[in-house]
Each structure stands twice: as structure tokens, then as C-alpha cells.
């Protein structure tokens, strides 16, 4: 029996729709492919190494879902020139990251066609002109980063149209005018280092002052606006006059006190340090406050008063020296020295002490030491015997009931943490591959030496702030062995990013736990990201997981610090060191290599690249080109 004509028509209709749907999918992916190739022709040059015979979903930096491009991440790829009118064809795009390239001109208008776009990262380029109005109509935007460009003009009140916006970064541009009243629930906001004027809206007054500095702004959280108090009430003429008179009187009093103190100091030179606990030259010193180990407060702090009083009560004033350390000073010389806080770390506060004879040393005042005197002396003597070119040598120690001091060599270059995460603006000397790989090798050698002193020997607190540098950028590992002296309350918190997952008592850190911390240190060295701030990055995950999410099944330049992308012929070595770091940071201790194996692999990498010529990949990264430092 023949099918009825309506049924035949229905079957034909279904088949036609299926073929048309398949054709549409292929057509959409082809459109995405054409847009990406147009982008490469316009700004990519040789930087985008895409195999055109492959599907665009397999190209580095491209992520697809259901045969559509949903993410395009090309940070620090040396892209230069103006973006073409093509990106708007990637109609399913959720994330666009072109940060830290050398893109110029204005943002192309077809980006407004990306109705699904949630994350737009364009920071660190050379875009200019006003912030285009069409961006302010893209209501699905959640994160918008236009920082470190050359945008000018005013900040439009139309930003309030972006009702889903949680992150807005506009710092380091040339924006003018006032900040409009922003009625958005912003988690992250920054307009610092522009040319903005006027008062900060109340809706933004709860943000930190770093979000507004570098402008001519006033009001909370900055200083109050001229002629008003924080509540906006105008001050009377009498109040202003009273403030002025009070300021003059206060200045004169301070001047008189300073003159008195100078005369008193000249009359009694021997009282250059504290005479009582917590006092220096008779002036009450402020209490120590929490600062990071890589911080530097150039404020004289007194440890000498407490130590001097404790030495008197205990009847001991001996400074015990290690090995062949020259005995050119004693405890009294140390206590008379001028002191400067270098940082407050896990196991105590470290001071730079300049002695009268010109010798400069670092003094760590330990806290929360719970072991007995006998055990303390045994353990600190064992640490003091360790002598290796990549360790910061202990020179002396002091022990009493309430005060414990350790004297080290002073390292004027400071810590690797400060060098990695400090000023990245103009005038910074980038850390190149040779320097970083050399530091990695030096640290590995130092930790391997510690482990070689016995199976129970471990560092216990490996992190970049405990890696100090010589003037020739040679690594010196510090703070080794101190974890065994401290109480559990003073041991590192897991959230700092370095601590192995199996560690529950930081006084009992195994050598494999050291390897984990070293792996995190390597990731920090290669990515330029601080593990202690990993929860604040855009991806919101810890450093190892972030690295693995970026690398996935193949190498991606996005994972490396932009300062490393200047150099050719080292990509293979960088990837090998990255893989070694991931191996070291394995979740299970048995899956981690030993420090001897780690040192051997890094040594091979360093020697294998020692003869290669490292040159700048693209002139857009040079200082003379006008591109922002990466």
C-alpha cells in the first residue's frame, strides 16, 4: 500500500530540515574560522601559529563548544595594529582576552554584535579615543578590563546600563572629568592614575583608596574635599582658622621636641638604642604590625630594649657564633646598632642592623619558640653547621628564656618575591629566562643540600620571600630548619598556596612536602603569579589548577609571565620546566620526584640553553616602540 501524499511530504520536510541544520552548523563554524583568519591577517602576523588545515577549535587560544567558538584568549602574543571588523562574526563568544599586546586605534564597533560576551579583557594595549558607547549597551558583560591603554574622554553614566557588571578596571588611561554615580554591585573597580577630578560618589566610597589614587579626587576613601568634612558639612570660618592656628602651634612644638632630642643625643652617644623595652632614645616606639616578608618599612624598630632587659634578668649576654665566623662584634654592639624592619614573617620579625663599625647584618627575632633550651641549642647548632653556596649562612645566635635571635648575612638585593611582584612600570629591569632558570637551579641545589644532611632534614617553609638574591642574581635560600622550633600556631597557613595538601603539622614537614612547595615556587617563577594572591585572580582558582586549566592538552603561551615571552629559542625549555613544576606539585607525595632528580633536570635545561641566543620576539615589546611594559 502506497503512503499517503501528506506523509511523504512530511518525511521530505523533516529530511530537509535536518540537512539544513547540519549545513547551518558547518556554516557557523566556517564563519568563525573566517573571522579568526581575518584577525590573524590584520594583527597576528607570525605570532599566531595556527595550522589552517586543522579545525579552528584546535588552534591555540581558541575554545569551542558545540562546534562554535566561545572563548578567544590571546594574551601577550605580540599582536599589533588595529583590530579588523571581523570579531563580531564570532556570535557565540563568551570570553575575549587580547590583553598585553600592542593593539592600536579604537575598539571595532562590530564587537557590539557579541550578545553573549561576558568577559572582555583588553588591558595593556594602545587603544585610544573615547570609551565607545556601544560597549555600554552590552548588558551581559560581567568583567570589563580596559586598563593601561590610552583611552580619553569622560566616564559615561551609561555604565549603569551594564546591570550584570561585577568588574570594571579603567586605571592608567587619560580619562578626564568626574566619576559618575555608579549604581552597580561592583566587586572590583579601579580608576587610578587618570586625570579625573571632583568628589568620589557615595556608592563607591567603601572601596579601597588604591582604586582612586593618581587623580585629583577627594572624598572617602581619600581625603575630604576642600572646605568640607567627611559628612559633606561646610566648615565655618572660625573652625578653619582654628585648624590653621592649631597646625602652626603643633609644628612649633614638634620642632622644639626635635631640637631637644638632637641635643640630648649629642650629649649621650652611648644611648643610640633602646634603654627600656619598647623605647628608643627615650621615645616610645610603635608596636610591630603585620607586614609581608617582602615588604620594607624604613622605620627604626626596637628589639634591643627587650633583649637587653631579658639579658640582665637571665644573667646572660652571650652571642654564640657559628663555625669560623669572625668575632668582630658582640651582643652589646648588636644592641647599639641602628635597626630597620625588613619584614615580619612566619617565624618572627627580621631587622637590618647597622653596627657602629660599619658591619651590616640581618637579625631575626624569633617568636613562639616552644622547645626547651637544650633542644633549641641542638637544633640551631645543626642548622648553623649547614654550609652551601646557595644557603644564607647563619653567623650567630642568642638564646635566653624570652628572647631568641639569629644573625644572618644581610642580602641587599632583597627577596625574589619583591623582585617578581614589585614595580612593573617604567624603569623595571625584566627578569629574563637565563636569570630565572639560574635562580631555579640555585634554589634546587640549596634544598637538595639540606635534604642530603639526613632523611629528617627538610626546609619547612619554601616560598619566594625566603629566596634572597645577591647582586649578580644568585639565589640564597633562607629560613631553613626554623619550622622545627615553632609552635603550631605560628606555622604557615594552607591558604598561602605553598603548603602541601598532606601537611597537618608544619613542624613535621617531609622532604616530599618540600618538593611540593618548590613546585609552587617554580610555577610562581614561570607565571609571575603569586600563590598568596591566587584566589584574587580572574579565574578564581589556586595556582596549580589555574596552570593546568590553561595548558590543558597542549602548550599555551598564556600561562607564562609576559616578561618571558620576549625571548626566542627557549619555549621548549620553558615548557619542560613548567611540566617539572606540575610534577613537583602533584597531590600525592609518592608521585613527586626527589630534589636530586629535580636539580638534575633543571641543570640539563640550563646547560642545554646556555649557548642559545635570546632575542626579542617582536619590536612591539621594546621600550622604544612605545608599547607598555609587559
PDB file of N, CA and C in Angstrom, residues 235 238-256:
ATOM      1  N   UNK A 235      32.709  73.630  56.744  1.00  0.00           N
ATOM      2  CA  UNK A 235      33.334  74.104  57.974  1.00  0.00           C
ATOM      3  C   UNK A 235      33.187  75.616  58.072  1.00  0.00           C
ATOM      4  N   UNK A 238      35.546  80.186  61.532  1.00  0.00           N
ATOM      5  CA  UNK A 238      36.257  80.053  62.798  1.00  0.00           C
ATOM      6  C   UNK A 238      36.926  78.690  62.930  1.00  0.00           C
ATOM      7  N   UNK A 239      36.236  77.647  62.429  1.00  0.00           N
ATOM      8  CA  UNK A 239      36.822  76.302  62.511  1.00  0.00           C
ATOM      9  C   UNK A 239      38.068  76.204  61.648  1.00  0.00           C
ATOM     10  N   UNK A 240      37.987  76.796  60.437  1.00  0.00           N
ATOM     11  CA  UNK A 240      39.146  76.760  59.539  1.00  0.00           C
ATOM     12  C   UNK A 240      40.307  77.515  60.160  1.00  0.00           C
ATOM     13  N   UNK A 241      40.015  78.698  60.761  1.00  0.00           N
ATOM     14  CA  UNK A 241      41.077  79.481  61.401  1.00  0.00           C
ATOM     15  C   UNK A 241      41.679  78.714  62.572  1.00  0.00           C
ATOM     16  N   UNK A 242      40.817  78.041  63.342  1.00  0.00           N
ATOM     17  CA  UNK A 242      41.311  77.251  64.471  1.00  0.00           C
ATOM     18  C   UNK A 242      42.219  76.128  64.029  1.00  0.00           C
ATOM     19  N   UNK A 243      41.839  75.471  62.924  1.00  0.00           N
ATOM     20  CA  UNK A 243      42.674  74.384  62.400  1.00  0.00           C
ATOM     21  C   UNK A 243      44.037  74.920  61.976  1.00  0.00           C
ATOM     22  N   UNK A 244      44.037  76.079  61.293  1.00  0.00           N
ATOM     23  CA  UNK A 244      45.292  76.668  60.834  1.00  0.00           C
ATOM     24  C   UNK A 244      46.197  77.030  62.005  1.00  0.00           C
ATOM     25  N   UNK A 245      45.609  77.698  63.040  1.00  0.00           N
ATOM     26  CA  UNK A 245      46.404  78.103  64.211  1.00  0.00           C
ATOM     27  C   UNK A 245      46.929  76.873  64.936  1.00  0.00           C
ATOM     28  N   UNK A 246      46.069  75.859  65.089  1.00  0.00           N
ATOM     29  CA  UNK A 246      46.488  74.629  65.756  1.00  0.00           C
ATOM     30  C   UNK A 246      47.623  73.939  65.019  1.00  0.00           C
ATOM     31  N   UNK A 247      47.564  73.966  63.674  1.00  0.00           N
ATOM     32  CA  UNK A 247      48.623  73.341  62.880  1.00  0.00           C
ATOM     33  C   UNK A 247      49.950  74.036  63.102  1.00  0.00           C
ATOM     34  N   UNK A 248      49.919  75.393  63.153  1.00  0.00           N
ATOM     35  CA  UNK A 248      51.158  76.149  63.367  1.00  0.00           C
ATOM     36  C   UNK A 248      51.744  75.841  64.739  1.00  0.00           C
ATOM     37  N   UNK A 249      50.882  75.831  65.757  1.00  0.00           N
ATOM     38  CA  UNK A 249      51.354  75.543  67.118  1.00  0.00           C
ATOM     39  C   UNK A 249      51.922  74.122  67.190  1.00  0.00           C
ATOM     40  N   UNK A 250      51.222  73.174  66.558  1.00  0.00           N
ATOM     41  CA  UNK A 250      51.704  71.796  66.557  1.00  0.00           C
ATOM     42  C   UNK A 250      53.056  71.661  65.883  1.00  0.00           C
ATOM     43  N   UNK A 251      53.224  72.390  64.780  1.00  0.00           N
ATOM     44  CA  UNK A 251      54.508  72.349  64.070  1.00  0.00           C
ATOM     45  C   UNK A 251      55.632  72.884  64.953  1.00  0.00           C
ATOM     46  N   UNK A 252      55.368  74.007  65.654  1.00  0.00           N
ATOM     47  CA  UNK A 252      56.395  74.592  66.516  1.00  0.00           C
ATOM     48  C   UNK A 252      56.755  73.649  67.663  1.00  0.00           C
ATOM     49  N   UNK A 253      55.740  72.972  68.223  1.00  0.00           N
ATOM     50  CA  UNK A 253      56.015  72.020  69.300  1.00  0.00           C
ATOM     51  C   UNK A 253      56.880  70.860  68.812  1.00  0.00           C
ATOM     52  N   UNK A 254      56.542  70.348  67.640  1.00  0.00           N
ATOM     53  CA  UNK A 254      57.331  69.245  67.081  1.00  0.00           C
ATOM     54  C   UNK A 254      58.763  69.684  66.831  1.00  0.00           C
ATOM     55  N   UNK A 255      58.936  70.910  66.318  1.00  0.00           N
ATOM     56  CA  UNK A 255      60.276  71.431  66.048  1.00  0.00           C
ATOM     57  C   UNK A 255      61.085  71.533  67.336  1.00  0.00           C
ATOM     58  N   UNK A 256      60.443  72.028  68.420  1.00  0.00           N
ATOM     59  CA  UNK A 256      61.137  72.148  69.698  1.00  0.00           C
ATOM     60  C   UNK A 256      61.541  70.773  70.243  1.00  0.00           C
TER      61      UNK A 256
END
